[in-house]
Coordinates of C-alpha atoms in Angstrom, one line a residue:
Chain A
X2 CA -164.1 74.5 -46.0
X3 CA -166.0 71.5 -44.6
X4 CA -166.2 67.9 -45.6
X5 CA -169.2 65.9 -44.6
X6 CA -169.4 62.1 -45.4
X7 CA -172.8 61.1 -46.7
X8 CA -174.0 58.7 -44.0
X9 CA -175.6 55.3 -44.3
X10 CA -175.3 54.5 -47.9
X11 CA -176.1 50.8 -48.4
X12 CA -174.1 48.3 -50.6
X13 CA -174.8 49.6 -54.1
X14 CA -176.5 47.4 -56.7
X15 CA -176.6 47.6 -60.5
X16 CA -179.1 50.2 -61.6
X17 CA -179.2 52.1 -58.2
X18 CA -179.9 55.8 -58.5
X19 CA -176.9 57.3 -56.7
X20 CA -178.2 60.9 -57.0
X21 CA -181.5 59.9 -55.3
X22 CA -179.6 57.9 -52.6
X23 CA -177.3 60.9 -51.9
X24 CA -180.0 63.5 -51.9
X25 CA -182.0 61.5 -49.4
X26 CA -179.1 61.4 -47.0
X27 CA -177.5 64.9 -47.4
X28 CA -178.9 68.4 -47.7
X29 CA -177.0 69.6 -50.7
X30 CA -176.6 73.4 -50.9
X31 CA -175.6 75.7 -53.8
X32 CA -171.8 75.8 -54.2
X33 CA -171.3 72.3 -52.8
X34 CA -169.1 69.8 -54.5
X35 CA -170.2 66.1 -54.1
X36 CA -167.5 63.5 -54.5
X37 CA -168.5 59.9 -55.3
X38 CA -166.1 57.0 -55.2
X39 CA -165.7 55.2 -58.5
X40 CA -166.4 51.9 -56.7
X41 CA -170.0 52.8 -56.1
X42 CA -170.4 54.4 -59.6
X43 CA -169.0 51.2 -61.1
X44 CA -171.4 49.0 -59.0
X45 CA -174.4 51.1 -60.0
X46 CA -173.2 50.8 -63.6
X47 CA -173.0 47.0 -63.3
X48 CA -169.2 46.9 -63.8
X49 CA -168.6 43.9 -61.7
X50 CA -167.0 41.0 -63.5
X51 CA -165.3 37.6 -63.0
X52 CA -162.0 36.3 -64.1
X53 CA -163.9 33.7 -66.1
X54 CA -165.3 36.6 -68.3
X55 CA -161.8 37.2 -69.6
X56 CA -160.4 34.0 -71.2
X57 CA -156.7 34.8 -71.8
X58 CA -155.5 35.4 -75.3
X59 CA -151.9 34.9 -76.4
X60 CA -150.7 38.3 -75.4
X61 CA -152.2 38.0 -71.9
X62 CA -150.6 34.5 -71.5
X63 CA -147.2 35.9 -72.6
X64 CA -147.4 38.9 -70.3
X65 CA -148.3 36.6 -67.3
X66 CA -145.4 34.3 -68.1
X67 CA -143.0 37.2 -68.5
X68 CA -144.2 38.6 -65.2
X69 CA -143.6 35.3 -63.4
X70 CA -140.2 34.8 -64.9
X71 CA -139.1 38.3 -63.9
X72 CA -140.6 38.4 -60.4
X73 CA -141.1 34.8 -59.3
X74 CA -144.7 35.7 -58.4
X75 CA -147.8 34.2 -60.0
X76 CA -150.0 36.3 -62.2
X77 CA -153.4 35.2 -63.5
X78 CA -153.4 35.6 -67.3
X79 CA -157.1 36.3 -67.2
X80 CA -156.4 39.4 -65.1
X81 CA -153.9 40.4 -67.7
X82 CA -156.6 39.9 -70.3
X83 CA -159.0 42.1 -68.4
X84 CA -156.4 44.8 -68.1
X85 CA -155.7 44.6 -71.9
X86 CA -159.4 44.9 -72.7
X87 CA -159.9 47.9 -70.4
X88 CA -156.9 49.8 -71.7
X89 CA -156.2 51.9 -74.8
X90 CA -152.4 51.7 -74.2
X91 CA -150.1 49.5 -72.2
X92 CA -147.3 52.0 -71.4
X93 CA -145.3 49.5 -69.3
X94 CA -145.9 45.7 -69.5
X95 CA -143.7 44.4 -66.7
X96 CA -143.1 44.3 -63.8
X97 CA -146.4 46.1 -63.5
X98 CA -149.0 46.9 -66.2
X99 CA -149.1 50.7 -66.4
X100 CA -152.1 51.5 -68.6
X101 CA -154.1 54.3 -70.1
X102 CA -157.9 53.8 -69.8
X103 CA -160.2 54.9 -72.6
X104 CA -161.1 58.1 -70.7
X105 CA -157.4 59.1 -70.4
X106 CA -156.5 58.1 -66.9
X107 CA -153.0 56.5 -66.4
X108 CA -152.9 53.9 -63.7
X109 CA -151.7 50.4 -62.9
X110 CA -153.9 47.4 -64.1
X111 CA -156.5 49.7 -65.7
X112 CA -157.7 50.5 -62.2
X113 CA -159.3 47.1 -61.8
X114 CA -160.2 46.5 -58.2
X115 CA -160.1 43.0 -56.6
X116 CA -161.6 44.1 -53.3
X117 CA -164.9 45.6 -52.4
X118 CA -166.7 43.3 -54.9
X119 CA -169.3 41.1 -53.2
X120 CA -170.0 37.9 -55.1
X121 CA -167.6 38.8 -58.0
X122 CA -163.8 38.7 -58.7
X123 CA -163.3 42.1 -60.2
X124 CA -164.7 45.6 -60.2
X125 CA -163.8 47.6 -63.4
X126 CA -163.6 51.4 -63.5
X127 CA -166.8 53.2 -64.6
X128 CA -167.3 53.7 -68.3
X129 CA -167.3 57.4 -69.2
X130 CA -167.0 58.7 -65.6
X131 CA -167.6 62.3 -66.7
X132 CA -171.0 61.3 -68.1
X133 CA -171.7 59.5 -64.9
X134 CA -170.8 62.6 -62.9
X135 CA -173.2 64.6 -65.2
X136 CA -176.0 62.1 -64.5
X137 CA -175.5 62.4 -60.8
X138 CA -175.4 66.2 -61.0
X139 CA -178.6 66.3 -63.0
X140 CA -180.3 64.0 -60.4
X141 CA -179.1 66.1 -57.5
X142 CA -180.3 69.3 -59.2
X143 CA -183.7 67.7 -59.7
X144 CA -184.1 66.3 -56.2
X145 CA -182.3 68.6 -53.8
X146 CA -184.7 71.2 -52.3
X147 CA -182.1 74.0 -52.1
X148 CA -180.7 73.6 -55.6
X149 CA -181.9 75.4 -58.7
X150 CA -183.1 72.7 -61.0
X151 CA -182.6 74.9 -64.0
X152 CA -178.8 74.7 -63.6
X153 CA -179.2 71.2 -65.2
X154 CA -179.7 72.9 -68.6
X155 CA -176.6 75.1 -68.4
X156 CA -174.0 72.3 -68.6
X157 CA -174.6 69.0 -70.3
X158 CA -171.2 67.4 -70.0
X159 CA -167.6 68.3 -69.4
X160 CA -164.4 67.1 -71.0
X161 CA -162.7 68.4 -74.0
X162 CA -165.9 68.9 -76.0
X163 CA -168.0 70.2 -73.1
X164 CA -168.5 73.6 -71.6
X165 CA -166.2 74.7 -68.8
X166 CA -168.0 76.7 -66.2
X167 CA -166.1 79.6 -64.6
X168 CA -166.6 78.2 -61.1
X169 CA -169.0 75.8 -59.4
X170 CA -172.2 76.0 -61.3
X171 CA -174.8 75.4 -58.5
X172 CA -173.3 72.0 -57.7
X173 CA -170.1 70.2 -58.8
X174 CA -169.8 66.4 -58.9
X175 CA -166.4 64.5 -59.0
X176 CA -166.1 60.8 -59.5
X177 CA -163.0 59.8 -57.6
X178 CA -160.5 56.9 -57.3
X179 CA -157.4 56.2 -55.4
X180 CA -154.1 55.3 -57.1
X181 CA -150.4 55.3 -56.6
X182 CA -147.9 57.5 -58.3
X183 CA -144.2 57.7 -59.2
X184 CA -141.6 59.1 -56.7
X185 CA -143.9 58.9 -53.6
X186 CA -145.2 55.9 -51.7
X187 CA -148.8 55.4 -51.0
X188 CA -152.0 56.1 -52.8
X189 CA -154.0 59.3 -52.8
X190 CA -157.4 60.3 -54.1
X191 CA -157.7 61.4 -57.8
X192 CA -160.5 62.6 -60.0
X193 CA -161.7 60.3 -62.9
X194 CA -164.6 62.5 -64.1
X195 CA -166.2 65.7 -63.1
X196 CA -168.9 68.1 -64.1
X197 CA -170.5 71.4 -63.0
X198 CA -167.1 72.9 -62.3
X199 CA -163.6 73.3 -63.9
X200 CA -160.9 70.7 -63.4
X201 CA -158.4 73.3 -62.5
X202 CA -157.9 76.8 -61.2
X203 CA -155.7 78.8 -63.5
X204 CA -153.5 81.4 -61.9
X205 CA -151.5 82.2 -65.1
X206 CA -151.0 85.9 -65.5
X207 CA -151.8 86.6 -61.9
X208 CA -149.0 88.2 -59.7
X209 CA -147.6 87.9 -56.3
X210 CA -147.3 90.6 -53.7
X211 CA -144.2 91.8 -55.4
X212 CA -145.7 92.0 -58.9
X213 CA -144.0 88.8 -60.2
X214 CA -145.9 86.2 -62.1
X215 CA -146.9 83.3 -59.8
X216 CA -144.9 80.1 -59.8
X217 CA -148.0 77.9 -59.4
X218 CA -149.9 78.3 -62.6
X219 CA -152.5 75.6 -62.9
X220 CA -154.0 73.9 -59.8
X221 CA -155.7 70.6 -60.3
X222 CA -158.6 71.3 -57.9
X223 CA -160.6 68.2 -58.8
X224 CA -157.7 66.0 -57.8
X225 CA -157.2 68.0 -54.6
X226 CA -160.9 67.7 -53.8
X227 CA -160.7 63.9 -54.4
X228 CA -157.7 63.7 -52.0
X229 CA -159.5 65.8 -49.4
X230 CA -162.6 63.6 -49.7
X231 CA -160.4 60.4 -49.4
X232 CA -159.4 61.5 -45.9
X233 CA -162.9 61.2 -44.7
X234 CA -164.3 58.3 -46.8
X235 CA -162.4 55.4 -45.4
X236 CA -162.4 52.0 -47.0
X237 CA -163.8 48.6 -46.3
X238 CA -166.6 47.9 -43.8
X239 CA -167.1 51.4 -42.6
X240 CA -166.5 53.1 -46.0
X241 CA -168.6 56.2 -46.8
X242 CA -168.2 56.6 -50.5
X243 CA -169.8 60.0 -51.0
X244 CA -168.7 63.3 -49.5
X245 CA -170.2 66.8 -49.6
X246 CA -167.5 69.5 -49.7
X247 CA -169.0 72.8 -48.5
X248 CA -167.6 76.3 -48.7
X249 CA -164.8 75.6 -51.2
X250 CA -164.2 79.0 -52.6
X251 CA -163.1 78.8 -56.3
X252 CA -162.4 82.5 -56.2
X253 CA -162.1 84.9 -59.2
X254 CA -159.8 82.8 -61.4
X255 CA -159.9 81.3 -64.9
X256 CA -161.0 77.6 -65.0
X257 CA -159.5 74.8 -67.1
X258 CA -161.0 71.5 -68.0
X259 CA -158.0 69.4 -69.0
X260 CA -156.7 67.0 -66.4
X261 CA -155.1 64.1 -68.3
X262 CA -151.9 64.9 -70.2
X263 CA -151.9 64.2 -73.9
X264 CA -149.6 61.5 -75.1
X265 CA -147.4 63.9 -77.1
X266 CA -146.8 66.2 -74.2
X267 CA -146.2 63.6 -71.5
X268 CA -142.4 63.1 -71.5
X269 CA -142.5 60.8 -68.6
X270 CA -144.8 58.5 -70.5
X271 CA -142.5 58.6 -73.5
X272 CA -139.6 57.6 -71.3
X273 CA -141.6 54.7 -69.9
X274 CA -142.7 53.5 -73.3
X275 CA -139.0 53.2 -74.3
X276 CA -138.0 51.5 -71.1
X277 CA -137.7 47.8 -70.6
X278 CA -137.4 46.2 -67.2
X279 CA -135.0 43.3 -66.8
Chain B
X9 CA -163.5 67.5 -41.3
X10 CA -163.0 71.3 -41.4
X11 CA -160.2 73.4 -42.8
X12 CA -159.6 76.9 -41.4
X13 CA -157.0 79.2 -43.0
X14 CA -154.9 81.0 -40.4
X15 CA -155.8 84.7 -41.0
X16 CA -153.7 87.8 -41.4
X17 CA -150.2 86.3 -41.5
X18 CA -147.8 89.1 -42.5
X19 CA -145.0 88.8 -45.1
X20 CA -142.6 86.4 -43.3
X21 CA -139.0 87.6 -42.6
X22 CA -135.9 85.6 -41.8
X23 CA -135.9 84.5 -38.2
X24 CA -139.7 84.9 -37.7
X25 CA -141.2 82.5 -35.2
X26 CA -143.9 80.8 -37.3
X27 CA -145.3 78.8 -34.4
X28 CA -145.8 82.0 -32.4
X29 CA -147.4 83.8 -35.3
X30 CA -149.8 80.9 -35.9
X31 CA -150.7 80.4 -32.3
X32 CA -151.6 84.1 -32.0
X33 CA -154.0 83.9 -34.8
X34 CA -155.6 80.4 -34.5
X35 CA -156.9 78.5 -31.5
X36 CA -155.2 75.2 -32.0
X37 CA -157.0 72.2 -30.4
X38 CA -155.8 68.6 -29.6
X39 CA -156.1 66.5 -32.8
X40 CA -155.6 69.4 -35.2
X41 CA -153.2 69.2 -38.1
X42 CA -151.5 72.5 -39.0
X43 CA -150.2 72.8 -42.5
X44 CA -147.6 75.4 -43.3
X45 CA -146.6 76.3 -46.9
X46 CA -142.9 75.7 -47.6
X47 CA -142.7 79.3 -48.9
X48 CA -143.1 80.8 -45.5
X49 CA -140.9 78.1 -43.9
X50 CA -138.2 79.0 -46.4
X51 CA -138.5 82.7 -45.8
X52 CA -138.3 82.2 -42.0
X53 CA -135.2 80.1 -42.6
X54 CA -133.6 82.8 -44.8
X55 CA -133.7 80.7 -47.9
X56 CA -134.1 83.6 -50.3
X57 CA -131.3 83.9 -52.8
X58 CA -130.2 85.7 -56.0
X59 CA -129.0 84.3 -59.3
X60 CA -125.8 86.2 -58.7
X61 CA -125.2 83.8 -55.7
X62 CA -124.9 80.9 -58.2
X63 CA -122.1 81.6 -60.7
X64 CA -122.5 78.9 -63.3
X65 CA -119.9 76.2 -63.5
X66 CA -119.2 74.1 -66.6
X67 CA -122.0 71.6 -66.1
X68 CA -124.7 74.3 -65.6
X69 CA -123.4 76.2 -68.7
X70 CA -123.6 73.0 -70.7
X71 CA -127.1 72.1 -69.4
X72 CA -128.4 75.6 -70.3
X73 CA -126.9 75.4 -73.8
X74 CA -128.4 72.0 -74.4
X75 CA -131.8 73.2 -73.2
X76 CA -131.7 76.2 -75.6
X77 CA -130.6 74.0 -78.5
X78 CA -133.4 71.5 -77.8
X79 CA -136.2 73.9 -77.1
X80 CA -135.2 77.3 -78.7
X81 CA -136.0 78.9 -75.3
X82 CA -133.4 80.7 -73.1
X83 CA -132.3 79.3 -69.8
X84 CA -130.2 81.2 -67.3
X85 CA -127.2 78.9 -66.5
X86 CA -127.1 80.4 -63.0
X87 CA -130.6 78.9 -62.4
X88 CA -129.2 75.6 -63.6
X89 CA -126.4 76.0 -61.2
X90 CA -128.8 76.7 -58.3
X91 CA -130.7 73.5 -59.2
X92 CA -127.5 71.5 -59.2
X93 CA -126.5 72.8 -55.8
X94 CA -129.9 72.1 -54.3
X95 CA -130.1 68.5 -55.6
X96 CA -128.6 65.1 -54.8
X97 CA -129.5 63.7 -58.2
X98 CA -130.5 65.1 -61.5
X99 CA -132.8 62.3 -62.8
X100 CA -133.6 64.1 -66.1
X101 CA -131.4 66.9 -67.4
X102 CA -133.5 68.1 -70.4
X103 CA -136.0 69.3 -71.5
X104 CA -136.7 69.9 -67.8
X105 CA -134.5 69.3 -64.8
X106 CA -136.1 66.6 -62.7
X107 CA -134.3 66.4 -59.4
X108 CA -134.1 64.8 -56.1
X109 CA -133.6 67.1 -53.2
X110 CA -131.5 66.1 -50.2
X111 CA -134.6 65.2 -48.2
X112 CA -135.9 62.8 -50.8
X113 CA -138.5 64.9 -52.7
X114 CA -138.5 64.4 -56.5
X115 CA -139.5 67.6 -58.3
X116 CA -138.6 69.9 -61.2
X117 CA -135.8 72.5 -60.6
X118 CA -135.3 71.3 -57.0
X119 CA -138.5 73.1 -56.2
X120 CA -136.8 76.6 -56.6
X121 CA -139.5 79.2 -56.7
X122 CA -139.1 82.4 -58.7
X123 CA -142.3 84.1 -57.5
X124 CA -143.3 85.2 -54.0
X125 CA -139.8 86.4 -53.2
X126 CA -139.8 90.1 -52.4
X127 CA -136.4 91.7 -53.1
X128 CA -134.8 88.5 -54.3
X129 CA -134.7 86.3 -57.4
X130 CA -135.2 82.9 -55.9
X131 CA -136.7 81.1 -53.0
X132 CA -135.1 77.7 -52.2
X133 CA -137.0 74.9 -50.5
X134 CA -136.5 74.7 -46.7
X135 CA -133.6 72.7 -45.4
X136 CA -134.7 69.6 -43.5
X137 CA -138.4 70.3 -43.6
X138 CA -139.2 67.5 -41.2
X139 CA -137.1 69.3 -38.6
X140 CA -138.8 72.6 -39.3
X141 CA -142.2 70.9 -38.9
X142 CA -140.9 69.5 -35.5
X143 CA -139.8 73.0 -34.4
X144 CA -143.2 74.5 -35.3
X145 CA -145.0 71.7 -33.5
X146 CA -142.8 72.2 -30.4
X147 CA -143.6 76.0 -30.5
X148 CA -147.4 75.3 -30.9
X149 CA -147.4 72.9 -28.0
X150 CA -145.6 75.4 -25.9
X151 CA -147.9 78.3 -26.7
X152 CA -151.4 77.0 -27.6
X153 CA -153.6 77.1 -24.4
X154 CA -155.5 74.0 -25.2
X155 CA -152.6 71.8 -26.1
X156 CA -150.7 69.6 -23.7
X157 CA -147.1 71.0 -23.7
X158 CA -145.8 67.6 -22.5
X159 CA -146.5 66.1 -25.9
X160 CA -143.3 67.9 -27.1
X161 CA -141.3 65.3 -25.2
X162 CA -143.0 62.4 -26.8
X163 CA -141.7 62.9 -30.4
X164 CA -138.5 64.6 -31.2
X165 CA -138.4 64.2 -34.9
X166 CA -139.8 62.0 -37.7
X167 CA -138.4 60.5 -40.8
X168 CA -136.7 57.1 -41.1
X169 CA -134.8 57.5 -37.8
X170 CA -137.7 59.1 -35.8
X171 CA -140.6 57.7 -33.9
X172 CA -143.9 57.1 -35.8
X173 CA -146.9 57.9 -33.7
X174 CA -150.0 55.7 -34.1
X175 CA -152.2 58.7 -35.0
X176 CA -152.0 62.4 -34.4
X177 CA -150.1 63.0 -31.2
X178 CA -151.7 66.1 -29.8
X179 CA -151.0 68.1 -32.9
X180 CA -149.6 67.3 -36.3
X181 CA -147.6 69.7 -38.5
X182 CA -147.1 69.3 -42.2
X183 CA -144.8 71.5 -44.3
X184 CA -146.4 71.6 -47.8
X185 CA -145.5 72.5 -51.3
X186 CA -147.2 72.4 -54.7
X187 CA -145.8 70.5 -57.6
X188 CA -146.7 68.9 -60.9
X189 CA -146.7 65.2 -61.7
X190 CA -146.5 62.8 -64.6
X191 CA -149.7 61.8 -66.4
X192 CA -151.9 64.6 -65.1
X193 CA -151.9 68.3 -65.8
X194 CA -151.7 70.8 -63.1
X195 CA -150.1 71.1 -59.7
X196 CA -151.4 69.8 -56.4
X197 CA -150.3 70.1 -52.8
X198 CA -147.8 67.6 -51.4
X199 CA -146.0 67.1 -48.1
X200 CA -142.3 67.9 -47.8
X201 CA -141.9 67.2 -44.0
X202 CA -144.2 66.3 -41.2
X203 CA -144.2 65.5 -37.5
X204 CA -146.5 64.5 -34.7
X205 CA -148.4 62.1 -37.0
X206 CA -147.7 59.3 -39.5
X207 CA -147.2 60.0 -43.2
X208 CA -149.6 57.3 -44.1
X209 CA -152.5 55.2 -43.0
X210 CA -151.9 51.5 -43.5
X211 CA -154.9 49.4 -44.4
X212 CA -152.9 46.2 -45.1
X213 CA -154.4 43.2 -43.6
X214 CA -157.8 44.9 -43.2
X215 CA -160.7 43.5 -45.2
X216 CA -163.8 44.7 -47.1
X217 CA -167.4 43.8 -46.4
X218 CA -166.9 40.5 -48.2
X219 CA -163.8 39.5 -46.2
X220 CA -161.4 40.2 -49.0
X221 CA -158.2 42.1 -48.4
X222 CA -158.5 45.8 -49.3
X223 CA -157.2 47.0 -52.7
X224 CA -156.0 50.3 -51.2
X225 CA -153.2 49.4 -48.9
X226 CA -151.2 52.5 -47.9
X227 CA -152.9 55.9 -48.0
X228 CA -150.5 58.9 -48.2
X229 CA -152.5 61.1 -45.7
X230 CA -149.9 63.9 -45.4
X231 CA -150.1 64.4 -49.1
X232 CA -153.9 64.4 -49.0
X233 CA -153.8 66.9 -46.2
X234 CA -151.5 69.1 -48.2
X235 CA -153.8 68.9 -51.2
X236 CA -156.9 69.7 -49.1
X237 CA -155.1 72.6 -47.5
X238 CA -154.0 73.9 -50.9
X239 CA -157.7 74.3 -51.8
X240 CA -158.1 77.0 -49.1
X241 CA -154.6 78.7 -49.0
X242 CA -154.6 80.5 -52.4
X243 CA -151.5 82.1 -53.9
X244 CA -150.1 85.5 -54.4
X245 CA -151.6 88.7 -52.9
X246 CA -154.3 87.0 -50.8
X247 CA -152.4 83.9 -50.0
X248 CA -152.9 82.3 -46.5
X249 CA -150.0 80.0 -46.1
X250 CA -151.1 78.2 -42.9
X251 CA -154.2 76.1 -42.4
X252 CA -155.7 74.3 -39.4
X253 CA -157.3 70.9 -40.3
X254 CA -159.8 70.0 -37.6
X255 CA -161.7 66.7 -37.0
X256 CA -159.5 64.6 -39.3
X257 CA -160.1 61.1 -37.9
X258 CA -157.1 58.9 -38.4
X259 CA -159.1 55.9 -37.1
X260 CA -157.8 52.7 -35.8
X261 CA -155.1 51.8 -38.4
X262 CA -151.4 51.3 -38.5
X263 CA -149.3 54.3 -39.4
X264 CA -146.3 54.5 -41.7
X265 CA -143.6 57.1 -41.9
X266 CA -142.2 56.6 -45.3
X267 CA -143.3 58.9 -48.2
X268 CA -140.5 59.2 -50.6
X269 CA -139.7 56.1 -52.7
X270 CA -136.2 54.7 -52.4
X271 CA -134.2 54.9 -55.6
X272 CA -133.9 51.1 -55.8
X273 CA -137.7 50.6 -55.7
X274 CA -138.7 53.4 -58.0
X275 CA -139.0 51.9 -61.4
X276 CA -140.3 55.0 -63.0
X277 CA -137.2 56.8 -61.8
X278 CA -135.0 54.1 -63.2
X279 CA -136.7 54.4 -66.6
X280 CA -136.3 58.2 -66.5
X281 CA -132.6 57.9 -65.7
X282 CA -132.1 55.7 -68.8
X283 CA -134.1 58.0 -71.0
X284 CA -132.7 60.7 -73.2
X285 CA -134.8 63.4 -74.8
X286 CA -134.0 64.3 -78.3

């Protein structure tokens, strides 16, 4: 398996055609997976914002005050307001805002980025990242010489109401982000939206050399691809936000398309909902 | 960046010299990172076991009974006993046993594997995986033609009391596992122990194109390498438990060596400790 950063992408502006910009700079082949950092997807979608766009309501003011009382650190209530507006649930309010975004991703501060935003204060996560992945895939299929343009008709979208291909259907696209996690320090790449491929590889019912059912049952390959890509993308000045993953062999397995745990089945989230930091 | 599975490793037996077996099958080069699945590290270390080795004490019997009462599913109290013996803390008791192992890794059932264990019931996680990684690294440095054997003297171990190299010191070794996580379905590769390289790449103090401090501060590269490797290793019959990662560019950043959150700073763990499932 090989990972090739897409070279020389310029600073992305609202309305930029990411598929065209990637296809100009990388020779995409059948079976490739293209990862695209959510930062550039957001910029193309015009998701920059300023703190002044989020005048703080009473709940944001109260959250910022509680945060300051608990930690002694300042928190801008307008940032709390932005987080509230970008979230469908605030799972933990303090000492950090753990949120669910409207597309099901659980992260701190609704994934709002305060770096990498020339001329603005904030970069919000993309809206409907799976749809953005599908647009990029359609654009790549249309423009890349070696890809079969007709594959665009085979999958319109992914997610719970879309089709799940059995493997990579001509080309897969994953919109990625980086975020932290419980139990372990540091951030790692994760998938926010994907298309043209399953989210996971399902080993259930398969057996080991000794005929026993395998311990690993569902492998979150889009997250693993996002993590792998994050090793070569870098950040900041020399960041290369798109990566072509070549020769990833999905193999002969079932595919799954569910990545975000449902509220009812996420016991850790239930525990966090009931918890109060003091 | 390229990932090459190490071909044709046989079923591993207690006492096998993993470094020798890998060096025979792959031409390791300076700057490579070699990932080795914990399953084979455990097998070489003789960490297979049987349920009969863990006669259930009163706490294990009580846990199994509570599990059955809550879920209606059976649980072997001897498995609960094995989990208790392999853990330093049981963070959640039911409906799943979330545990901390003695080397700081938080996972379900102390990472005990019930597949991939010819002739036995259980495969326990390796003891001191960072030390196992260091042994494998020393063996590779000694045997691989293109590596500088003297690098073995530069790092004896890693972990909180070891040295943290600035980047990959001749060759890095990561002992990997797969495990689930809150908020997201599916398992992904994670690092259990590593040596010859930092656990993380530290971007703190670095700036974006606009001069702002970067949002991503610490990147858990050993976990991302484990996830990347997991995409090419496979499981079961055709599993290839060792992978050579070539041309991973650590770049000019600071390195960190801490991966597992300390109890005091892990607020999710505190919430889970206080939580009781009913």
